[in-house]
Amino acid sequence: MQNQLEKRIVEIVVTHHHDNDTTLRNLSKITGAPYSTVRRAVYRLEREGVVRVLKLQNEYLVKIRNMARAWELGYLPSVYLTYGSGHVAPIVAYRNGFYLSDEAYITLPFKIKKHEALDVLLDLEMKSREVMEDAISYMGEWPRFTALFYRTTLQPAVDLFVQWARRNGLEPGDWMPPAYGFFAFLLYVVRKLTGLEWKDAYCKALELVASYISETKAGDSPTEEFVQKILAEMEKWPCTK
């Protein structure tokens, strides 16, 4: 019975990830369990590294801390690591005036090993510091890469995204989530380098993504299987005949 309550709490916290209503008090109301019982279950989950508890004035807000950990301990069905992973996907939007973007998504059980391209990138970047302006060199590669990444991958929010956000009680930000800009940039690069038509460049971009994923795969998990499923479905049209 105790384990069932903890499972229910984790499921609620995940499905309400972008809300601010997963307080101990509300979890007690939703589950129908006494406040003290919910509190004990939540703090057990916190000790196990599954959730985190934030003190907000007179309330205690419960947020998911590690999706893979929740799944490994049996609190979360694998569907939340695949088709249901959108519950924790970062969103460029506001709720009650605060940005909702969160990095819980990267705690999904991705199985990734470092690609040699990272070593090459860092080596070249370190050598390039020798001719940089001192202040730019001093700030380090992380801020430099971050500025270039967001400048490259941010795209203005389109009506489809704005309307979806508002239907879900969100205040849309100025930008699309960076994933859109990443694929737009990759599509641009492939087309620019190859001279292919947009449709063919799209297929080549997906091919490159699939190749990189294959080269960096370090193991199996429901999320890794789902990534392969996504690639296969995206390639059905216009990339298969």
Coordinates of C-alpha atoms in Angstrom, one line a residue:
M1 CA 0.0 0.0 0.0
Q2 CA 2.8 2.4 0.9
N3 CA 4.6 1.7 -2.4
Q4 CA 1.4 2.3 -4.3
L5 CA 1.1 5.8 -2.7
E6 CA 4.6 6.6 -3.6
K7 CA 4.0 5.5 -7.2
R8 CA 0.9 7.7 -7.3
I9 CA 2.8 10.7 -6.0
V10 CA 5.6 10.3 -8.5
E11 CA 3.1 10.0 -11.4
I12 CA 1.3 13.2 -10.2
V13 CA 4.5 15.1 -9.9
V14 CA 5.6 14.1 -13.4
T15 CA 2.3 14.8 -15.1
H16 CA 2.0 18.2 -13.3
H17 CA 5.7 19.0 -13.8
H18 CA 5.0 22.4 -15.4
D19 CA 2.5 23.4 -12.7
N20 CA 3.1 24.9 -9.3
D21 CA 0.3 22.9 -7.6
T22 CA 2.2 19.8 -6.5
T23 CA 2.4 20.9 -2.9
L24 CA 2.2 18.4 0.0
R25 CA -1.3 19.8 0.8
N26 CA -2.6 19.3 -2.8
L27 CA -1.0 15.8 -3.1
S28 CA -2.9 14.9 0.0
K29 CA -6.1 16.1 -1.6
I30 CA -5.5 14.4 -4.9
T31 CA -4.5 11.0 -3.4
G32 CA -7.0 11.1 -0.6
A33 CA -4.3 10.1 1.8
P34 CA -3.7 11.9 5.1
Y35 CA -1.3 14.8 5.0
S36 CA 1.1 13.2 7.4
T37 CA 1.2 10.0 5.4
V38 CA 1.9 11.9 2.1
R39 CA 4.6 13.9 3.8
R40 CA 6.4 10.7 5.0
A41 CA 6.1 9.1 1.6
V42 CA 7.5 12.3 -0.1
Y43 CA 10.4 12.5 2.2
R44 CA 11.2 8.9 1.6
L45 CA 11.2 9.7 -2.2
E46 CA 13.5 12.7 -1.6
R47 CA 16.0 10.5 0.3
E48 CA 16.0 8.1 -2.6
G49 CA 16.8 10.9 -5.0
V50 CA 13.5 10.7 -6.9
V51 CA 11.9 14.1 -6.0
R52 CA 13.0 17.3 -4.4
V53 CA 11.0 19.4 -1.9
L54 CA 11.1 23.2 -2.2
K55 CA 9.9 25.5 0.6
L56 CA 7.7 28.2 -0.7
Q57 CA 6.3 30.5 2.0
N58 CA 4.0 28.3 4.0
E59 CA 3.8 25.5 1.3
Y60 CA 6.1 22.6 0.4
L61 CA 6.3 22.1 -3.4
V62 CA 7.3 18.7 -4.6
K63 CA 9.1 18.4 -8.0
I64 CA 10.6 15.5 -9.9
R65 CA 14.4 15.3 -9.5
N66 CA 15.5 12.3 -11.5
M67 CA 13.3 10.5 -14.1
A68 CA 15.7 7.6 -14.6
R69 CA 15.9 7.0 -10.8
A70 CA 12.2 7.0 -10.4
W71 CA 11.9 4.3 -13.2
E72 CA 14.8 2.2 -11.9
L73 CA 13.2 2.1 -8.4
G74 CA 9.8 1.0 -9.9
Y75 CA 7.9 4.2 -9.1
L76 CA 7.4 5.3 -12.7
P77 CA 6.2 3.2 -15.7
S78 CA 8.3 3.2 -18.8
V79 CA 5.6 5.0 -20.7
Y80 CA 6.8 8.2 -19.0
L81 CA 10.2 7.7 -20.5
T82 CA 8.8 7.4 -24.0
Y83 CA 5.5 8.6 -25.2
G84 CA 4.8 10.5 -21.9
S85 CA 8.2 12.2 -21.8
G86 CA 6.6 15.4 -23.0
H87 CA 5.3 16.0 -19.5
V88 CA 8.8 17.1 -18.5
A89 CA 10.0 18.5 -21.9
P90 CA 11.5 22.1 -21.4
I91 CA 9.0 24.8 -22.5
V92 CA 9.8 28.4 -23.3
A93 CA 6.8 29.9 -21.5
Y94 CA 5.7 31.4 -18.3
R95 CA 3.3 30.4 -15.5
N96 CA 2.5 33.0 -12.9
G97 CA 5.4 35.1 -14.3
F98 CA 8.1 32.5 -14.0
Y99 CA 9.9 30.6 -16.7
L100 CA 9.0 26.9 -16.8
S101 CA 12.0 25.6 -18.6
D102 CA 13.5 22.9 -16.5
E103 CA 16.2 20.3 -17.0
A104 CA 14.3 17.3 -15.6
Y105 CA 14.1 16.0 -19.2
I106 CA 17.8 15.3 -19.3
T107 CA 17.4 12.9 -16.4
L108 CA 15.6 10.4 -18.7
P109 CA 17.7 7.2 -19.1
F110 CA 19.6 8.3 -22.2
K111 CA 22.5 5.9 -22.7
I112 CA 25.2 8.1 -24.2
K113 CA 29.0 7.9 -24.5
K114 CA 31.2 10.8 -25.4
H115 CA 32.0 11.3 -29.1
E116 CA 35.5 12.0 -30.3
A117 CA 34.2 15.2 -31.9
L118 CA 33.9 16.7 -28.4
D119 CA 37.6 16.1 -27.7
V120 CA 38.5 17.7 -31.1
L121 CA 36.2 20.6 -30.4
L122 CA 37.6 21.3 -27.0
D123 CA 41.2 21.0 -28.3
L124 CA 40.6 23.4 -31.1
E125 CA 38.8 25.8 -28.9
M126 CA 41.5 25.8 -26.3
K127 CA 44.2 26.6 -28.9
S128 CA 42.0 29.3 -30.4
R129 CA 42.2 31.2 -27.0
E130 CA 45.8 32.2 -27.8
V131 CA 44.6 34.7 -30.3
M132 CA 41.3 35.8 -28.6
E133 CA 40.8 39.1 -26.9
D134 CA 41.9 38.6 -23.3
A135 CA 38.4 39.2 -21.8
I136 CA 36.7 36.8 -24.2
S137 CA 39.4 34.2 -23.5
Y138 CA 39.1 34.6 -19.8
M139 CA 35.3 34.1 -19.7
G140 CA 35.8 30.4 -20.8
E141 CA 34.3 28.2 -23.4
W142 CA 31.1 27.4 -21.6
P143 CA 29.7 31.0 -21.7
R144 CA 31.0 31.4 -25.3
F145 CA 29.4 28.1 -26.5
T146 CA 26.2 28.9 -24.6
A147 CA 25.8 32.4 -26.2
L148 CA 26.4 30.9 -29.7
F149 CA 24.1 27.9 -29.1
Y150 CA 21.1 30.1 -28.0
R151 CA 21.7 32.7 -30.7
T152 CA 21.8 29.9 -33.3
T153 CA 18.9 27.7 -32.0
L154 CA 16.3 30.3 -30.9
Q155 CA 13.6 31.0 -33.4
P156 CA 10.6 33.4 -32.9
A157 CA 7.5 31.8 -31.5
V158 CA 5.0 30.8 -34.2
D159 CA 1.2 31.1 -33.9
L160 CA 0.8 27.3 -33.5
F161 CA 3.1 27.3 -30.4
V162 CA 1.6 30.5 -29.0
Q163 CA -2.0 29.2 -29.3
W164 CA -1.1 25.8 -27.8
A165 CA 0.6 27.5 -24.8
R166 CA -2.4 29.7 -24.2
R167 CA -4.8 26.8 -24.4
N168 CA -2.8 25.1 -21.7
G169 CA -2.9 28.1 -19.4
L170 CA 0.6 29.3 -20.2
E171 CA 2.0 32.6 -21.1
P172 CA 4.1 32.0 -24.2
G173 CA 7.6 33.4 -24.3
D174 CA 9.2 35.1 -27.3
W175 CA 10.9 32.0 -28.7
M176 CA 10.2 28.5 -29.7
P177 CA 11.8 25.7 -27.6
P178 CA 15.4 25.4 -28.7
A179 CA 14.9 22.0 -30.2
Y180 CA 13.0 23.6 -33.1
G181 CA 15.9 26.0 -33.8
F182 CA 18.4 23.1 -33.6
F183 CA 16.7 21.2 -36.4
A184 CA 16.2 24.3 -38.5
F185 CA 19.9 25.1 -38.2
L186 CA 20.9 21.5 -39.0
L187 CA 18.6 21.6 -42.0
Y188 CA 20.2 24.9 -43.1
V189 CA 23.8 23.6 -42.7
V190 CA 23.1 20.4 -44.7
R191 CA 21.4 22.3 -47.5
K192 CA 24.1 24.9 -47.6
L193 CA 26.9 22.3 -47.7
T194 CA 25.3 19.9 -50.2
G195 CA 23.1 22.1 -52.4
L196 CA 20.2 19.6 -51.9
E197 CA 16.6 20.7 -52.1
W198 CA 14.9 21.3 -48.8
K199 CA 13.2 17.9 -48.7
D200 CA 16.3 16.0 -49.5
A201 CA 18.3 18.0 -47.0
Y202 CA 15.7 17.2 -44.3
C203 CA 16.3 13.5 -45.0
K204 CA 20.0 13.9 -44.9
A205 CA 19.8 15.8 -41.6
L206 CA 17.8 12.9 -40.1
E207 CA 20.4 10.5 -41.5
L208 CA 23.2 12.4 -39.7
V209 CA 21.2 12.5 -36.5
A210 CA 20.7 8.7 -36.7
S211 CA 24.4 8.2 -37.4
Y212 CA 25.5 10.3 -34.4
I213 CA 23.1 8.6 -32.1
S214 CA 24.4 5.2 -33.2
E215 CA 28.0 6.3 -32.6
T216 CA 27.3 7.6 -29.2
K217 CA 24.9 4.9 -27.9
A218 CA 26.2 3.4 -24.7
G219 CA 23.4 1.0 -23.7
D220 CA 19.7 0.2 -23.9
S221 CA 16.8 1.7 -22.1
P222 CA 13.1 2.5 -23.0
T223 CA 14.1 6.0 -23.9
E224 CA 16.8 4.8 -26.3
E225 CA 14.3 2.5 -28.0
F226 CA 11.9 5.3 -28.2
V227 CA 14.5 7.6 -29.9
Q228 CA 14.9 4.9 -32.6
K229 CA 11.1 4.8 -33.0
I230 CA 11.0 8.6 -33.4
L231 CA 13.7 8.5 -36.1
A232 CA 11.9 5.7 -38.0
E233 CA 8.6 7.5 -37.9
M234 CA 10.1 10.9 -39.0
E235 CA 11.8 9.2 -41.9
K236 CA 8.6 7.6 -43.2
W237 CA 7.8 10.7 -45.2
P238 CA 9.4 12.1 -47.2
C239 CA 12.5 9.9 -46.8
T240 CA 11.2 6.4 -47.7
K241 CA 9.8 5.3 -51.0

